[in-house]
């Protein structure tokens, strides 16, 4: 097993059975309430009572799973109470475990950083760029976060530009999450930190792939390697490299698109607003709209310079960014297709290549 995904469940909300009722009371009545009190007490009074029992059990559980699959890389996903479990569990890992975490994606949970021990804070900060803590600011549940930045937070704080759902349960269950052109609508203040963390995460994964392939090269070359083995290594290295570059390109495009979309939204309607303001100037009260437009043009202000030209430029930048992303995807597809055609042209090579690939995937 080379990769595992760990899921931490949110608070139970089930009154259809005795088990569901007891689970709901335990989660909401004891764990959530005590953790909320601990977070606020630590944050505002400086009295740290530590994490609740469930979070400590979650930490033990994560280690048990990682011990069961000692060669596996780990991705973690969690929501609400599960987010608190995940935060404390990650903070409780020693370095040997932290090195195996590829990414953690936490949604709509309170910030547990204030109740962590100094050692736990030190540990979890080591992988801050690999933990993404998503928060809808219209959700009532995620408490304890700073007004700006990710200081004093487990991971990188990613605030969402959300829409109001009118229902706190729906709001808490991702109902307010908004997307622009298929991309999560992240608040402008968090965009830079979010994308820098994503790029650093992808770069690390690229380096891990490189190290893994280098190790295979050394192992095989020590005893001499066949044409099939050499082709397999070269192709795997190329695929790993281009896949990671595609990831970096996608992240970069997200940043560029968000910048362009924000700029366009700010510029759109600016000319109409300027005309409206100009018409209220005392000297312009008796001028027609055409005369006001002419007067503004003499000062260098036209719809083209104020709005159209800027929007066109931003749209052009946006289109180029999307094209770059598409080019990277096409490159990856071309490499994969080239490998396929190469092996199909030689039936014997194809069989050996398939066997060699299967052997490596079982290691």
JSON list of C-alpha atoms in Angstrom, two decimals, residues 3-240:
[
{"chain": "A", "resi": 3, "resn": "UNK", "atom": "CA", "xyz": [-1.14, 5.76, -0.42]},
{"chain": "A", "resi": 4, "resn": "UNK", "atom": "CA", "xyz": [-4.05, 5.98, 2.01]},
{"chain": "A", "resi": 5, "resn": "UNK", "atom": "CA", "xyz": [-6.79, 8.53, 2.68]},
{"chain": "A", "resi": 6, "resn": "UNK", "atom": "CA", "xyz": [-7.97, 9.14, 6.24]},
{"chain": "A", "resi": 7, "resn": "UNK", "atom": "CA", "xyz": [-11.42, 10.62, 6.86]},
{"chain": "A", "resi": 8, "resn": "UNK", "atom": "CA", "xyz": [-12.52, 12.17, 10.15]},
{"chain": "A", "resi": 9, "resn": "UNK", "atom": "CA", "xyz": [-16.30, 12.33, 10.52]},
{"chain": "A", "resi": 10, "resn": "UNK", "atom": "CA", "xyz": [-18.11, 15.45, 11.67]},
{"chain": "A", "resi": 11, "resn": "UNK", "atom": "CA", "xyz": [-20.57, 15.60, 14.55]},
{"chain": "A", "resi": 12, "resn": "UNK", "atom": "CA", "xyz": [-23.31, 13.00, 14.47]},
{"chain": "A", "resi": 13, "resn": "UNK", "atom": "CA", "xyz": [-26.86, 14.31, 14.06]},
{"chain": "A", "resi": 14, "resn": "UNK", "atom": "CA", "xyz": [-29.24, 11.37, 14.22]},
{"chain": "A", "resi": 15, "resn": "UNK", "atom": "CA", "xyz": [-32.34, 11.01, 16.38]},
{"chain": "A", "resi": 16, "resn": "UNK", "atom": "CA", "xyz": [-33.75, 7.97, 14.59]},
{"chain": "A", "resi": 17, "resn": "UNK", "atom": "CA", "xyz": [-32.26, 5.41, 16.98]},
{"chain": "A", "resi": 18, "resn": "UNK", "atom": "CA", "xyz": [-30.92, 5.10, 20.51]},
{"chain": "A", "resi": 19, "resn": "UNK", "atom": "CA", "xyz": [-27.38, 4.79, 19.16]},
{"chain": "A", "resi": 20, "resn": "UNK", "atom": "CA", "xyz": [-27.87, 7.88, 17.03]},
{"chain": "A", "resi": 21, "resn": "UNK", "atom": "CA", "xyz": [-29.25, 9.89, 19.94]},
{"chain": "A", "resi": 22, "resn": "UNK", "atom": "CA", "xyz": [-26.38, 8.95, 22.26]},
{"chain": "A", "resi": 23, "resn": "UNK", "atom": "CA", "xyz": [-23.85, 9.72, 19.51]},
{"chain": "A", "resi": 24, "resn": "UNK", "atom": "CA", "xyz": [-25.46, 13.09, 18.84]},
{"chain": "A", "resi": 25, "resn": "UNK", "atom": "CA", "xyz": [-25.50, 14.01, 22.53]},
{"chain": "A", "resi": 26, "resn": "UNK", "atom": "CA", "xyz": [-21.90, 12.89, 22.96]},
{"chain": "A", "resi": 27, "resn": "UNK", "atom": "CA", "xyz": [-20.67, 14.86, 19.94]},
{"chain": "A", "resi": 28, "resn": "UNK", "atom": "CA", "xyz": [-22.70, 18.06, 20.32]},
{"chain": "A", "resi": 29, "resn": "UNK", "atom": "CA", "xyz": [-23.38, 18.03, 24.05]},
{"chain": "A", "resi": 30, "resn": "UNK", "atom": "CA", "xyz": [-19.96, 17.03, 25.33]},
{"chain": "A", "resi": 31, "resn": "UNK", "atom": "CA", "xyz": [-17.14, 17.12, 22.79]},
{"chain": "A", "resi": 32, "resn": "UNK", "atom": "CA", "xyz": [-18.17, 20.17, 20.74]},
{"chain": "A", "resi": 33, "resn": "UNK", "atom": "CA", "xyz": [-19.27, 22.17, 23.76]},
{"chain": "A", "resi": 34, "resn": "UNK", "atom": "CA", "xyz": [-16.19, 21.41, 25.84]},
{"chain": "A", "resi": 35, "resn": "UNK", "atom": "CA", "xyz": [-13.84, 22.14, 22.94]},
{"chain": "A", "resi": 36, "resn": "UNK", "atom": "CA", "xyz": [-15.59, 25.44, 22.18]},
{"chain": "A", "resi": 37, "resn": "UNK", "atom": "CA", "xyz": [-15.24, 26.43, 25.83]},
{"chain": "A", "resi": 38, "resn": "UNK", "atom": "CA", "xyz": [-11.59, 25.33, 25.89]},
{"chain": "A", "resi": 39, "resn": "UNK", "atom": "CA", "xyz": [-10.77, 27.31, 22.75]},
{"chain": "A", "resi": 40, "resn": "UNK", "atom": "CA", "xyz": [-12.43, 30.51, 23.96]},
{"chain": "A", "resi": 41, "resn": "UNK", "atom": "CA", "xyz": [-11.01, 30.12, 27.49]},
{"chain": "A", "resi": 42, "resn": "UNK", "atom": "CA", "xyz": [-7.50, 29.66, 26.14]},
{"chain": "A", "resi": 43, "resn": "UNK", "atom": "CA", "xyz": [-7.84, 32.44, 23.59]},
{"chain": "A", "resi": 44, "resn": "UNK", "atom": "CA", "xyz": [-9.30, 35.13, 25.83]},
{"chain": "A", "resi": 45, "resn": "UNK", "atom": "CA", "xyz": [-8.32, 34.11, 29.37]},
{"chain": "A", "resi": 46, "resn": "UNK", "atom": "CA", "xyz": [-5.03, 32.34, 28.72]},
{"chain": "A", "resi": 47, "resn": "UNK", "atom": "CA", "xyz": [-6.25, 29.21, 30.53]},
{"chain": "A", "resi": 48, "resn": "UNK", "atom": "CA", "xyz": [-5.51, 26.13, 28.43]},
{"chain": "A", "resi": 49, "resn": "UNK", "atom": "CA", "xyz": [-7.43, 23.00, 29.40]},
{"chain": "A", "resi": 50, "resn": "UNK", "atom": "CA", "xyz": [-6.16, 21.10, 26.36]},
{"chain": "A", "resi": 51, "resn": "UNK", "atom": "CA", "xyz": [-8.01, 19.01, 23.81]},
{"chain": "A", "resi": 52, "resn": "UNK", "atom": "CA", "xyz": [-11.02, 16.81, 24.58]},
{"chain": "A", "resi": 53, "resn": "UNK", "atom": "CA", "xyz": [-10.84, 13.03, 24.93]},
{"chain": "A", "resi": 54, "resn": "UNK", "atom": "CA", "xyz": [-12.15, 12.44, 21.40]},
{"chain": "A", "resi": 55, "resn": "UNK", "atom": "CA", "xyz": [-9.33, 14.48, 19.88]},
{"chain": "A", "resi": 56, "resn": "UNK", "atom": "CA", "xyz": [-6.76, 12.51, 21.86]},
{"chain": "A", "resi": 57, "resn": "UNK", "atom": "CA", "xyz": [-8.32, 9.26, 20.64]},
{"chain": "A", "resi": 58, "resn": "UNK", "atom": "CA", "xyz": [-8.24, 10.60, 17.08]},
{"chain": "A", "resi": 59, "resn": "UNK", "atom": "CA", "xyz": [-4.51, 11.22, 17.44]},
{"chain": "A", "resi": 60, "resn": "UNK", "atom": "CA", "xyz": [-3.97, 7.65, 18.58]},
{"chain": "A", "resi": 61, "resn": "UNK", "atom": "CA", "xyz": [-6.14, 6.36, 15.75]},
{"chain": "A", "resi": 62, "resn": "UNK", "atom": "CA", "xyz": [-4.20, 8.22, 13.07]},
{"chain": "A", "resi": 63, "resn": "UNK", "atom": "CA", "xyz": [-0.92, 6.78, 14.33]},
{"chain": "A", "resi": 64, "resn": "UNK", "atom": "CA", "xyz": [-2.39, 3.28, 14.39]},
{"chain": "A", "resi": 65, "resn": "UNK", "atom": "CA", "xyz": [-3.45, 3.57, 10.75]},
{"chain": "A", "resi": 66, "resn": "UNK", "atom": "CA", "xyz": [-0.06, 4.92, 9.73]},
{"chain": "A", "resi": 67, "resn": "UNK", "atom": "CA", "xyz": [1.67, 2.11, 11.62]},
{"chain": "A", "resi": 68, "resn": "UNK", "atom": "CA", "xyz": [-0.54, -0.43, 9.86]},
{"chain": "A", "resi": 69, "resn": "UNK", "atom": "CA", "xyz": [0.59, 0.93, 6.48]},
{"chain": "A", "resi": 70, "resn": "UNK", "atom": "CA", "xyz": [4.19, 1.99, 7.17]},
{"chain": "A", "resi": 71, "resn": "UNK", "atom": "CA", "xyz": [5.09, 2.63, 3.52]},
{"chain": "A", "resi": 72, "resn": "UNK", "atom": "CA", "xyz": [2.01, 4.66, 2.64]},
{"chain": "A", "resi": 73, "resn": "UNK", "atom": "CA", "xyz": [1.77, 8.39, 2.00]},
{"chain": "A", "resi": 74, "resn": "UNK", "atom": "CA", "xyz": [-1.24, 9.93, 3.75]},
{"chain": "A", "resi": 75, "resn": "UNK", "atom": "CA", "xyz": [-3.95, 12.41, 2.77]},
{"chain": "A", "resi": 76, "resn": "UNK", "atom": "CA", "xyz": [-6.46, 13.51, 5.39]},
{"chain": "A", "resi": 77, "resn": "UNK", "atom": "CA", "xyz": [-9.94, 15.00, 4.96]},
{"chain": "A", "resi": 78, "resn": "UNK", "atom": "CA", "xyz": [-12.21, 16.23, 7.75]},
{"chain": "A", "resi": 79, "resn": "UNK", "atom": "CA", "xyz": [-15.27, 18.38, 8.42]},
{"chain": "A", "resi": 80, "resn": "UNK", "atom": "CA", "xyz": [-16.57, 20.19, 11.52]},
{"chain": "A", "resi": 81, "resn": "UNK", "atom": "CA", "xyz": [-15.84, 18.09, 14.64]},
{"chain": "A", "resi": 82, "resn": "UNK", "atom": "CA", "xyz": [-13.74, 15.91, 12.35]},
{"chain": "A", "resi": 83, "resn": "UNK", "atom": "CA", "xyz": [-11.67, 18.99, 11.52]},
{"chain": "A", "resi": 84, "resn": "UNK", "atom": "CA", "xyz": [-10.86, 19.43, 15.22]},
{"chain": "A", "resi": 85, "resn": "UNK", "atom": "CA", "xyz": [-9.97, 15.74, 15.43]},
{"chain": "A", "resi": 86, "resn": "UNK", "atom": "CA", "xyz": [-7.72, 16.08, 12.39]},
{"chain": "A", "resi": 87, "resn": "UNK", "atom": "CA", "xyz": [-6.01, 19.23, 13.67]},
{"chain": "A", "resi": 88, "resn": "UNK", "atom": "CA", "xyz": [-5.10, 17.68, 17.01]},
{"chain": "A", "resi": 89, "resn": "UNK", "atom": "CA", "xyz": [-4.17, 14.36, 15.42]},
{"chain": "A", "resi": 90, "resn": "UNK", "atom": "CA", "xyz": [-1.73, 16.04, 13.03]},
{"chain": "A", "resi": 91, "resn": "UNK", "atom": "CA", "xyz": [-0.25, 18.13, 15.83]},
{"chain": "A", "resi": 92, "resn": "UNK", "atom": "CA", "xyz": [0.37, 14.96, 17.83]},
{"chain": "A", "resi": 93, "resn": "UNK", "atom": "CA", "xyz": [2.55, 13.30, 15.19]},
{"chain": "A", "resi": 94, "resn": "UNK", "atom": "CA", "xyz": [6.30, 12.88, 15.55]},
{"chain": "A", "resi": 95, "resn": "UNK", "atom": "CA", "xyz": [8.60, 13.88, 12.69]},
{"chain": "A", "resi": 96, "resn": "UNK", "atom": "CA", "xyz": [8.72, 10.37, 11.20]},
{"chain": "A", "resi": 97, "resn": "UNK", "atom": "CA", "xyz": [4.93, 10.48, 10.77]},
{"chain": "A", "resi": 98, "resn": "UNK", "atom": "CA", "xyz": [4.78, 14.11, 9.63]},
{"chain": "A", "resi": 99, "resn": "UNK", "atom": "CA", "xyz": [7.12, 13.32, 6.74]},
{"chain": "A", "resi": 100, "resn": "UNK", "atom": "CA", "xyz": [4.52, 10.95, 5.31]},
{"chain": "A", "resi": 101, "resn": "UNK", "atom": "CA", "xyz": [1.68, 13.47, 5.23]},
{"chain": "A", "resi": 102, "resn": "UNK", "atom": "CA", "xyz": [1.01, 14.63, 1.66]},
{"chain": "A", "resi": 103, "resn": "UNK", "atom": "CA", "xyz": [-1.88, 16.92, 2.49]},
{"chain": "A", "resi": 104, "resn": "UNK", "atom": "CA", "xyz": [-4.69, 17.63, 4.93]},
{"chain": "A", "resi": 105, "resn": "UNK", "atom": "CA", "xyz": [-7.93, 19.31, 3.89]},
{"chain": "A", "resi": 106, "resn": "UNK", "atom": "CA", "xyz": [-10.03, 20.54, 6.80]},
{"chain": "A", "resi": 107, "resn": "UNK", "atom": "CA", "xyz": [-13.46, 22.14, 6.47]},
{"chain": "A", "resi": 108, "resn": "UNK", "atom": "CA", "xyz": [-15.63, 24.25, 8.76]},
{"chain": "A", "resi": 109, "resn": "UNK", "atom": "CA", "xyz": [-14.13, 23.32, 12.10]},
{"chain": "A", "resi": 110, "resn": "UNK", "atom": "CA", "xyz": [-13.14, 25.53, 15.06]},
{"chain": "A", "resi": 111, "resn": "UNK", "atom": "CA", "xyz": [-9.49, 26.51, 15.38]},
{"chain": "A", "resi": 112, "resn": "UNK", "atom": "CA", "xyz": [-7.84, 24.16, 17.89]},
{"chain": "A", "resi": 113, "resn": "UNK", "atom": "CA", "xyz": [-4.45, 25.91, 17.81]},
{"chain": "A", "resi": 114, "resn": "UNK", "atom": "CA", "xyz": [-5.11, 27.79, 21.11]},
{"chain": "A", "resi": 115, "resn": "UNK", "atom": "CA", "xyz": [-5.59, 24.50, 23.03]},
{"chain": "A", "resi": 116, "resn": "UNK", "atom": "CA", "xyz": [-2.51, 22.74, 21.65]},
{"chain": "A", "resi": 117, "resn": "UNK", "atom": "CA", "xyz": [0.60, 22.30, 23.75]},
{"chain": "A", "resi": 118, "resn": "UNK", "atom": "CA", "xyz": [3.74, 24.18, 22.76]},
{"chain": "A", "resi": 119, "resn": "UNK", "atom": "CA", "xyz": [5.20, 20.93, 21.41]},
{"chain": "A", "resi": 120, "resn": "UNK", "atom": "CA", "xyz": [2.07, 20.24, 19.34]},
{"chain": "A", "resi": 121, "resn": "UNK", "atom": "CA", "xyz": [2.14, 23.76, 17.90]},
{"chain": "A", "resi": 122, "resn": "UNK", "atom": "CA", "xyz": [5.77, 23.31, 16.96]},
{"chain": "A", "resi": 123, "resn": "UNK", "atom": "CA", "xyz": [5.03, 20.01, 15.25]},
{"chain": "A", "resi": 124, "resn": "UNK", "atom": "CA", "xyz": [1.97, 21.08, 13.28]},
{"chain": "A", "resi": 125, "resn": "UNK", "atom": "CA", "xyz": [3.68, 24.29, 12.12]},
{"chain": "A", "resi": 126, "resn": "UNK", "atom": "CA", "xyz": [6.26, 22.11, 10.36]},
{"chain": "A", "resi": 127, "resn": "UNK", "atom": "CA", "xyz": [3.64, 21.06, 7.82]},
{"chain": "A", "resi": 128, "resn": "UNK", "atom": "CA", "xyz": [1.61, 24.29, 7.78]},
{"chain": "A", "resi": 129, "resn": "UNK", "atom": "CA", "xyz": [1.89, 24.50, 3.98]},
{"chain": "A", "resi": 130, "resn": "UNK", "atom": "CA", "xyz": [0.36, 21.04, 3.60]},
{"chain": "A", "resi": 131, "resn": "UNK", "atom": "CA", "xyz": [-2.71, 21.69, 5.76]},
{"chain": "A", "resi": 132, "resn": "UNK", "atom": "CA", "xyz": [-5.55, 23.68, 4.20]},
{"chain": "A", "resi": 133, "resn": "UNK", "atom": "CA", "xyz": [-8.10, 24.95, 6.70]},
{"chain": "A", "resi": 134, "resn": "UNK", "atom": "CA", "xyz": [-11.19, 26.05, 4.77]},
{"chain": "A", "resi": 135, "resn": "UNK", "atom": "CA", "xyz": [-13.62, 28.39, 6.54]},
{"chain": "A", "resi": 136, "resn": "UNK", "atom": "CA", "xyz": [-16.92, 29.92, 5.45]},
{"chain": "A", "resi": 137, "resn": "UNK", "atom": "CA", "xyz": [-17.07, 33.19, 7.40]},
{"chain": "A", "resi": 138, "resn": "UNK", "atom": "CA", "xyz": [-20.88, 33.01, 7.33]},
{"chain": "A", "resi": 139, "resn": "UNK", "atom": "CA", "xyz": [-20.78, 29.68, 9.17]},
{"chain": "A", "resi": 140, "resn": "UNK", "atom": "CA", "xyz": [-21.31, 29.91, 12.95]},
{"chain": "A", "resi": 141, "resn": "UNK", "atom": "CA", "xyz": [-19.26, 26.81, 13.81]},
{"chain": "A", "resi": 142, "resn": "UNK", "atom": "CA", "xyz": [-15.66, 27.75, 12.86]},
{"chain": "A", "resi": 143, "resn": "UNK", "atom": "CA", "xyz": [-14.63, 29.88, 15.86]},
{"chain": "A", "resi": 144, "resn": "UNK", "atom": "CA", "xyz": [-11.27, 31.04, 17.15]},
{"chain": "A", "resi": 145, "resn": "UNK", "atom": "CA", "xyz": [-9.71, 32.23, 13.89]},
{"chain": "A", "resi": 146, "resn": "UNK", "atom": "CA", "xyz": [-7.76, 35.49, 13.50]},
{"chain": "A", "resi": 147, "resn": "UNK", "atom": "CA", "xyz": [-9.18, 38.40, 11.53]},
{"chain": "A", "resi": 148, "resn": "UNK", "atom": "CA", "xyz": [-6.44, 38.02, 8.93]},
{"chain": "A", "resi": 149, "resn": "UNK", "atom": "CA", "xyz": [-3.53, 35.77, 8.06]},
{"chain": "A", "resi": 150, "resn": "UNK", "atom": "CA", "xyz": [-2.79, 32.23, 9.22]},
{"chain": "A", "resi": 151, "resn": "UNK", "atom": "CA", "xyz": [-0.79, 33.01, 12.35]},
{"chain": "A", "resi": 152, "resn": "UNK", "atom": "CA", "xyz": [-2.07, 30.98, 15.30]},
{"chain": "A", "resi": 153, "resn": "UNK", "atom": "CA", "xyz": [-3.96, 28.59, 13.02]},
{"chain": "A", "resi": 154, "resn": "UNK", "atom": "CA", "xyz": [-3.51, 24.90, 12.30]},
{"chain": "A", "resi": 155, "resn": "UNK", "atom": "CA", "xyz": [-2.44, 25.01, 8.66]},
{"chain": "A", "resi": 156, "resn": "UNK", "atom": "CA", "xyz": [-3.07, 27.67, 6.04]},
{"chain": "A", "resi": 157, "resn": "UNK", "atom": "CA", "xyz": [-6.35, 29.48, 6.62]},
{"chain": "A", "resi": 158, "resn": "UNK", "atom": "CA", "xyz": [-8.48, 29.71, 3.47]},
{"chain": "A", "resi": 159, "resn": "UNK", "atom": "CA", "xyz": [-11.53, 31.95, 3.89]},
{"chain": "A", "resi": 160, "resn": "UNK", "atom": "CA", "xyz": [-14.27, 31.45, 1.33]},
{"chain": "A", "resi": 161, "resn": "UNK", "atom": "CA", "xyz": [-16.25, 34.21, -0.36]},
{"chain": "A", "resi": 162, "resn": "UNK", "atom": "CA", "xyz": [-19.51, 32.49, 0.49]},
{"chain": "A", "resi": 163, "resn": "UNK", "atom": "CA", "xyz": [-23.15, 33.20, -0.15]},
{"chain": "A", "resi": 164, "resn": "UNK", "atom": "CA", "xyz": [-25.81, 33.29, 2.57]},
{"chain": "A", "resi": 165, "resn": "UNK", "atom": "CA", "xyz": [-28.04, 30.21, 2.52]},
{"chain": "A", "resi": 166, "resn": "UNK", "atom": "CA", "xyz": [-30.49, 31.38, 5.18]},
{"chain": "A", "resi": 167, "resn": "UNK", "atom": "CA", "xyz": [-30.10, 28.06, 7.01]},
{"chain": "A", "resi": 168, "resn": "UNK", "atom": "CA", "xyz": [-27.25, 27.53, 9.48]},
{"chain": "A", "resi": 169, "resn": "UNK", "atom": "CA", "xyz": [-27.13, 23.77, 8.87]},
{"chain": "A", "resi": 170, "resn": "UNK", "atom": "CA", "xyz": [-26.90, 24.20, 5.10]},
{"chain": "A", "resi": 171, "resn": "UNK", "atom": "CA", "xyz": [-24.32, 26.95, 5.61]},
{"chain": "A", "resi": 172, "resn": "UNK", "atom": "CA", "xyz": [-22.23, 24.60, 7.73]},
{"chain": "A", "resi": 173, "resn": "UNK", "atom": "CA", "xyz": [-22.52, 21.77, 5.19]},
{"chain": "A", "resi": 174, "resn": "UNK", "atom": "CA", "xyz": [-20.72, 23.65, 2.38]},
{"chain": "A", "resi": 175, "resn": "UNK", "atom": "CA", "xyz": [-24.01, 25.21, 1.18]},
{"chain": "A", "resi": 176, "resn": "UNK", "atom": "CA", "xyz": [-22.51, 28.68, 0.96]},
{"chain": "A", "resi": 177, "resn": "UNK", "atom": "CA", "xyz": [-19.38, 27.70, -0.97]},
{"chain": "A", "resi": 178, "resn": "UNK", "atom": "CA", "xyz": [-19.12, 29.70, -4.17]},
{"chain": "A", "resi": 179, "resn": "UNK", "atom": "CA", "xyz": [-17.15, 29.03, -7.33]},
{"chain": "A", "resi": 180, "resn": "UNK", "atom": "CA", "xyz": [-15.92, 31.26, -10.13]},
{"chain": "A", "resi": 181, "resn": "UNK", "atom": "CA", "xyz": [-15.26, 29.61, -13.47]},
{"chain": "A", "resi": 182, "resn": "UNK", "atom": "CA", "xyz": [-14.95, 26.28, -11.67]},
{"chain": "A", "resi": 183, "resn": "UNK", "atom": "CA", "xyz": [-12.52, 27.56, -9.03]},
{"chain": "A", "resi": 184, "resn": "UNK", "atom": "CA", "xyz": [-13.24, 27.93, -5.33]},
{"chain": "A", "resi": 185, "resn": "UNK", "atom": "CA", "xyz": [-13.96, 31.58, -4.61]},
{"chain": "A", "resi": 186, "resn": "UNK", "atom": "CA", "xyz": [-11.28, 32.36, -2.01]},
{"chain": "A", "resi": 187, "resn": "UNK", "atom": "CA", "xyz": [-11.20, 35.75, -0.32]},
{"chain": "A", "resi": 188, "resn": "UNK", "atom": "CA", "xyz": [-8.64, 38.05, -1.89]},
{"chain": "A", "resi": 189, "resn": "UNK", "atom": "CA", "xyz": [-6.71, 38.51, 1.37]},
{"chain": "A", "resi": 190, "resn": "UNK", "atom": "CA", "xyz": [-6.00, 34.76, 1.56]},
{"chain": "A", "resi": 191, "resn": "UNK", "atom": "CA", "xyz": [-5.26, 34.07, -2.10]},
{"chain": "A", "resi": 192, "resn": "UNK", "atom": "CA", "xyz": [-1.51, 34.64, -2.01]},
{"chain": "A", "resi": 193, "resn": "UNK", "atom": "CA", "xyz": [-0.90, 32.50, 1.08]},
{"chain": "A", "resi": 194, "resn": "UNK", "atom": "CA", "xyz": [-3.20, 29.79, -0.25]},
{"chain": "A", "resi": 195, "resn": "UNK", "atom": "CA", "xyz": [-1.50, 29.52, -3.61]},
{"chain": "A", "resi": 196, "resn": "UNK", "atom": "CA", "xyz": [2.02, 29.74, -2.18]},
{"chain": "A", "resi": 197, "resn": "UNK", "atom": "CA", "xyz": [1.20, 26.84, 0.14]},
{"chain": "A", "resi": 198, "resn": "UNK", "atom": "CA", "xyz": [-0.26, 24.83, -2.74]},
{"chain": "A", "resi": 199, "resn": "UNK", "atom": "CA", "xyz": [2.82, 25.40, -4.90]},
{"chain": "A", "resi": 200, "resn": "UNK", "atom": "CA", "xyz": [5.16, 24.44, -2.06]},
{"chain": "A", "resi": 201, "resn": "UNK", "atom": "CA", "xyz": [3.10, 21.30, -1.48]},
{"chain": "A", "resi": 202, "resn": "UNK", "atom": "CA", "xyz": [3.31, 20.28, -5.15]},
{"chain": "A", "resi": 203, "resn": "UNK", "atom": "CA", "xyz": [7.03, 21.02, -5.29]},
{"chain": "A", "resi": 204, "resn": "UNK", "atom": "CA", "xyz": [7.61, 18.72, -2.34]},
{"chain": "A", "resi": 205, "resn": "UNK", "atom": "CA", "xyz": [5.61, 15.93, -3.98]},
{"chain": "A", "resi": 206, "resn": "UNK", "atom": "CA", "xyz": [7.65, 16.39, -7.16]},
{"chain": "A", "resi": 207, "resn": "UNK", "atom": "CA", "xyz": [10.86, 16.02, -5.15]},
{"chain": "A", "resi": 208, "resn": "UNK", "atom": "CA", "xyz": [9.52, 12.87, -3.48]},
{"chain": "A", "resi": 209, "resn": "UNK", "atom": "CA", "xyz": [8.73, 11.39, -6.88]},
{"chain": "A", "resi": 210, "resn": "UNK", "atom": "CA", "xyz": [12.20, 12.28, -8.08]},
{"chain": "A", "resi": 211, "resn": "UNK", "atom": "CA", "xyz": [13.81, 10.63, -5.07]},
{"chain": "A", "resi": 212, "resn": "UNK", "atom": "CA", "xyz": [11.70, 7.51, -5.51]},
{"chain": "A", "resi": 213, "resn": "UNK", "atom": "CA", "xyz": [12.62, 7.18, -9.17]},
{"chain": "A", "resi": 214, "resn": "UNK", "atom": "CA", "xyz": [16.28, 7.87, -8.44]},
{"chain": "A", "resi": 215, "resn": "UNK", "atom": "CA", "xyz": [16.22, 5.07, -5.89]},
{"chain": "A", "resi": 216, "resn": "UNK", "atom": "CA", "xyz": [14.77, 2.69, -8.45]},
{"chain": "A", "resi": 217, "resn": "UNK", "atom": "CA", "xyz": [17.40, 3.74, -10.98]},
{"chain": "A", "resi": 218, "resn": "UNK", "atom": "CA", "xyz": [20.21, 3.03, -8.54]},
{"chain": "A", "resi": 219, "resn": "UNK", "atom": "CA", "xyz": [18.73, -0.29, -7.51]},
{"chain": "A", "resi": 220, "resn": "UNK", "atom": "CA", "xyz": [18.29, -1.50, -11.06]},
{"chain": "A", "resi": 221, "resn": "UNK", "atom": "CA", "xyz": [21.53, -0.11, -12.45]},
{"chain": "A", "resi": 222, "resn": "UNK", "atom": "CA", "xyz": [23.53, -1.78, -9.70]},
{"chain": "A", "resi": 223, "resn": "UNK", "atom": "CA", "xyz": [22.84, -5.12, -11.35]},
{"chain": "A", "resi": 224, "resn": "UNK", "atom": "CA", "xyz": [22.53, -3.79, -14.87]},
{"chain": "A", "resi": 225, "resn": "UNK", "atom": "CA", "xyz": [19.17, -3.07, -16.40]},
{"chain": "A", "resi": 226, "resn": "UNK", "atom": "CA", "xyz": [17.38, -4.19, -19.53]},
{"chain": "A", "resi": 227, "resn": "UNK", "atom": "CA", "xyz": [16.00, -2.05, -22.32]},
{"chain": "A", "resi": 228, "resn": "UNK", "atom": "CA", "xyz": [12.50, -2.48, -20.87]},
{"chain": "A", "resi": 229, "resn": "UNK", "atom": "CA", "xyz": [13.59, -1.40, -17.41]},
{"chain": "A", "resi": 230, "resn": "UNK", "atom": "CA", "xyz": [15.39, 1.63, -18.79]},
{"chain": "A", "resi": 231, "resn": "UNK", "atom": "CA", "xyz": [12.36, 2.67, -20.83]},
{"chain": "A", "resi": 232, "resn": "UNK", "atom": "CA", "xyz": [10.12, 2.19, -17.81]},
{"chain": "A", "resi": 233, "resn": "UNK", "atom": "CA", "xyz": [12.32, 4.38, -15.61]},
{"chain": "A", "resi": 234, "resn": "UNK", "atom": "CA", "xyz": [12.64, 7.13, -18.21]},
{"chain": "A", "resi": 235, "resn": "UNK", "atom": "CA", "xyz": [8.93, 7.19, -18.92]},
{"chain": "A", "resi": 236, "resn": "UNK", "atom": "CA", "xyz": [7.95, 7.12, -15.25]},
{"chain": "A", "resi": 237, "resn": "UNK", "atom": "CA", "xyz": [10.30, 10.00, -14.51]},
{"chain": "A", "resi": 238, "resn": "UNK", "atom": "CA", "xyz": [8.90, 12.01, -17.40]},
{"chain": "A", "resi": 239, "resn": "UNK", "atom": "CA", "xyz": [5.31, 11.30, -16.37]},
{"chain": "A", "resi": 240, "resn": "UNK", "atom": "CA", "xyz": [5.96, 12.23, -12.73]}
]
